[in-house]
PDB file of C-alpha atoms in Angstrom:
ATOM      1  CA  MET A   1     116.195  82.816 -84.433  1.00  0.00           C
ATOM      2  CA  THR A   2     114.119  81.155 -87.604  1.00  0.00           C
ATOM      3  CA  MET A   3     112.251  77.921 -85.652  1.00  0.00           C
ATOM      4  CA  ARG A   4     112.100  74.842 -87.771  1.00  0.00           C
ATOM      5  CA  ALA A   5     111.522  70.829 -87.663  1.00  0.00           C
ATOM      6  CA  GLY A   6     112.716  69.444 -84.386  1.00  0.00           C
ATOM      7  CA  ASP A   7     113.291  72.445 -82.457  1.00  0.00           C
ATOM      8  CA  HIS A   8     111.970  72.547 -78.935  1.00  0.00           C
ATOM      9  CA  VAL A   9     110.219  74.981 -77.664  1.00  0.00           C
ATOM     10  CA  LEU A  10     108.420  76.616 -74.491  1.00  0.00           C
ATOM     11  CA  HIS A  11     105.091  77.908 -74.956  1.00  0.00           C
ATOM     12  CA  GLY A  12     104.539  80.810 -73.025  1.00  0.00           C
ATOM     13  CA  PRO A  13     100.539  80.592 -72.625  1.00  0.00           C
ATOM     14  CA  THR A  14     100.606  77.378 -71.460  1.00  0.00           C
ATOM     15  CA  GLY A  15     104.030  76.739 -70.137  1.00  0.00           C
ATOM     16  CA  GLU A  16     104.321  73.146 -72.266  1.00  0.00           C
ATOM     17  CA  GLU A  17     107.385  72.323 -73.883  1.00  0.00           C
ATOM     18  CA  TRP A  18     106.626  71.240 -77.756  1.00  0.00           C
ATOM     19  CA  VAL A  19     108.976  69.843 -80.614  1.00  0.00           C
ATOM     20  CA  VAL A  20     108.404  71.736 -83.903  1.00  0.00           C
ATOM     21  CA  ALA A  21     106.666  70.366 -86.646  1.00  0.00           C
ATOM     22  CA  TYR A  22     106.499  72.870 -88.955  1.00  0.00           C
ATOM     23  CA  VAL A  23     106.283  76.611 -89.390  1.00  0.00           C
ATOM     24  CA  ASP A  24     104.208  78.380 -91.651  1.00  0.00           C
ATOM     25  CA  GLY A  25     103.946  81.966 -91.671  1.00  0.00           C
ATOM     26  CA  ASP A  26     103.640  83.111 -88.209  1.00  0.00           C
ATOM     27  CA  ARG A  27     101.855  79.969 -87.006  1.00  0.00           C
ATOM     28  CA  LEU A  28     103.784  77.117 -85.402  1.00  0.00           C
ATOM     29  CA  ALA A  29     102.190  73.099 -85.003  1.00  0.00           C
ATOM     30  CA  TRP A  30     103.504  70.975 -82.521  1.00  0.00           C
ATOM     31  CA  CYS A  31     104.352  67.227 -83.058  1.00  0.00           C
ATOM     32  CA  GLY A  32     101.721  65.141 -80.811  1.00  0.00           C
ATOM     33  CA  TRP A  33      98.183  64.924 -80.215  1.00  0.00           C
ATOM     34  CA  PRO A  34      96.342  66.658 -80.071  1.00  0.00           C
ATOM     35  CA  GLU A  35      97.193  68.158 -83.623  1.00  0.00           C
ATOM     36  CA  GLY A  36      97.466  71.947 -83.426  1.00  0.00           C
ATOM     37  CA  GLU A  37      98.978  75.374 -84.107  1.00  0.00           C
ATOM     38  CA  ALA A  38     100.132  78.127 -82.216  1.00  0.00           C
ATOM     39  CA  MET A  39     101.485  81.913 -82.777  1.00  0.00           C
ATOM     40  CA  VAL A  40     105.016  81.499 -82.954  1.00  0.00           C
ATOM     41  CA  SER A  41     105.551  84.889 -81.092  1.00  0.00           C
ATOM     42  CA  ASP A  42     104.279  82.748 -77.837  1.00  0.00           C
ATOM     43  CA  CYS A  43     107.093  80.742 -78.621  1.00  0.00           C
ATOM     44  CA  GLU A  44     110.381  80.930 -76.891  1.00  0.00           C
ATOM     45  CA  MET A  45     113.211  78.859 -78.312  1.00  0.00           C
ATOM     46  CA  ILE A  46     114.617  76.022 -75.956  1.00  0.00           C
ATOM     47  CA  LYS A  47     117.007  73.859 -78.171  1.00  0.00           C
ATOM     48  CA  LYS A  48     117.592  74.262 -81.891  1.00  0.00           C
ATOM     49  CA  ALA A  49     117.808  70.899 -83.369  1.00  0.00           C
ATOM     50  CA  THR A  50     121.103  70.304 -85.857  1.00  0.00           C
ATOM     51  CA  ASP A  51     120.686  69.630 -89.434  1.00  0.00           C
ATOM     52  CA  GLU A  52     121.048  66.012 -88.881  1.00  0.00           C
ATOM     53  CA  GLU A  53     118.090  65.934 -86.265  1.00  0.00           C
ATOM     54  CA  HIS A  54     116.081  68.899 -88.207  1.00  0.00           C
ATOM     55  CA  VAL A  55     115.896  66.061 -91.696  1.00  0.00           C
ATOM     56  CA  GLU A  56     115.425  63.036 -89.118  1.00  0.00           C
ATOM     57  CA  TRP A  57     112.097  64.846 -87.634  1.00  0.00           C
ATOM     58  CA  LEU A  58     110.773  65.589 -91.208  1.00  0.00           C
ATOM     59  CA  GLN A  59     111.360  62.344 -92.785  1.00  0.00           C
ATOM     60  CA  GLU A  60     109.443  60.831 -89.697  1.00  0.00           C
ATOM     61  CA  ILE A  61     106.765  63.456 -90.133  1.00  0.00           C
ATOM     62  CA  ALA A  62     106.557  63.002 -94.220  1.00  0.00           C
ATOM     63  CA  LYS A  63     106.331  59.056 -93.479  1.00  0.00           C
ATOM     64  CA  SER A  64     104.002  58.947 -90.197  1.00  0.00           C
ATOM     65  CA  ALA A  65     101.816  62.245 -90.436  1.00  0.00           C
ATOM     66  CA  GLU A  66      98.613  63.029 -92.230  1.00  0.00           C
ATOM     67  CA  GLY A  67      97.248  66.416 -94.454  1.00  0.00           C
ATOM     68  CA  LYS A  68      99.178  69.535 -93.966  1.00  0.00           C
ATOM     69  CA  ARG A  69     101.904  67.908 -91.580  1.00  0.00           C
ATOM     70  CA  ALA A  70     102.638  65.229 -94.009  1.00  0.00           C
ATOM     71  CA  ARG A  71     102.983  67.686 -96.728  1.00  0.00           C
ATOM     72  CA  MET A  72     105.178  70.648 -95.063  1.00  0.00           C
ATOM     73  CA  ALA A  73     107.497  67.722 -94.139  1.00  0.00           C
ATOM     74  CA  ARG A  74     107.699  67.011 -97.756  1.00  0.00           C
ATOM     75  CA  ILE A  75     108.005  70.244 -99.323  1.00  0.00           C
ATOM     76  CA  ALA A  76     110.735  70.970 -96.751  1.00  0.00           C
ATOM     77  CA  LEU A  77     112.562  67.895 -97.721  1.00  0.00           C
ATOM     78  CA  ASP A  78     112.159  68.338-101.168  1.00  0.00           C
ATOM     79  CA  SER A  79     114.181  71.895-100.822  1.00  0.00           C
ATOM     80  CA  ILE A  80     117.143  70.510 -98.783  1.00  0.00           C
ATOM     81  CA  SER A  81     120.159  69.075-100.270  1.00  0.00           C
ATOM     82  CA  LEU A  82     120.661  65.761 -98.709  1.00  0.00           C
ATOM     83  CA  PRO A  83     123.618  63.909 -99.109  1.00  0.00           C
ATOM     84  CA  ALA A  84     124.196  60.859-101.770  1.00  0.00           C
ATOM     85  CA  GLU A  85     124.198  57.709 -99.713  1.00  0.00           C
ATOM     86  CA  GLN A  86     127.831  55.880 -99.889  1.00  0.00           C
ATOM     87  CA  PRO A  87     127.993  52.902-101.448  1.00  0.00           C
ATOM     88  CA  LYS A  88     128.622  50.054 -98.470  1.00  0.00           C
TER      89      LYS A  88
END
């Protein structure tokens, strides 16, 4: 199962539950501090984010993170077709 931003995973070596910030190849970055990456193969999916949750996480990461995290979120958002906002 492919992991993506907003998914909840269990990191086997530490027993910690993380929210995924991004996946880049065989590396996964978690949300929070300290920033870091782990091997995807060391992580087990606990809860898959809905498409809406995924987009919300990407938007939050893109506006609040720096460096690679923000760049990866913006790239992912650019690849998603978001529905046009309806006039109010």
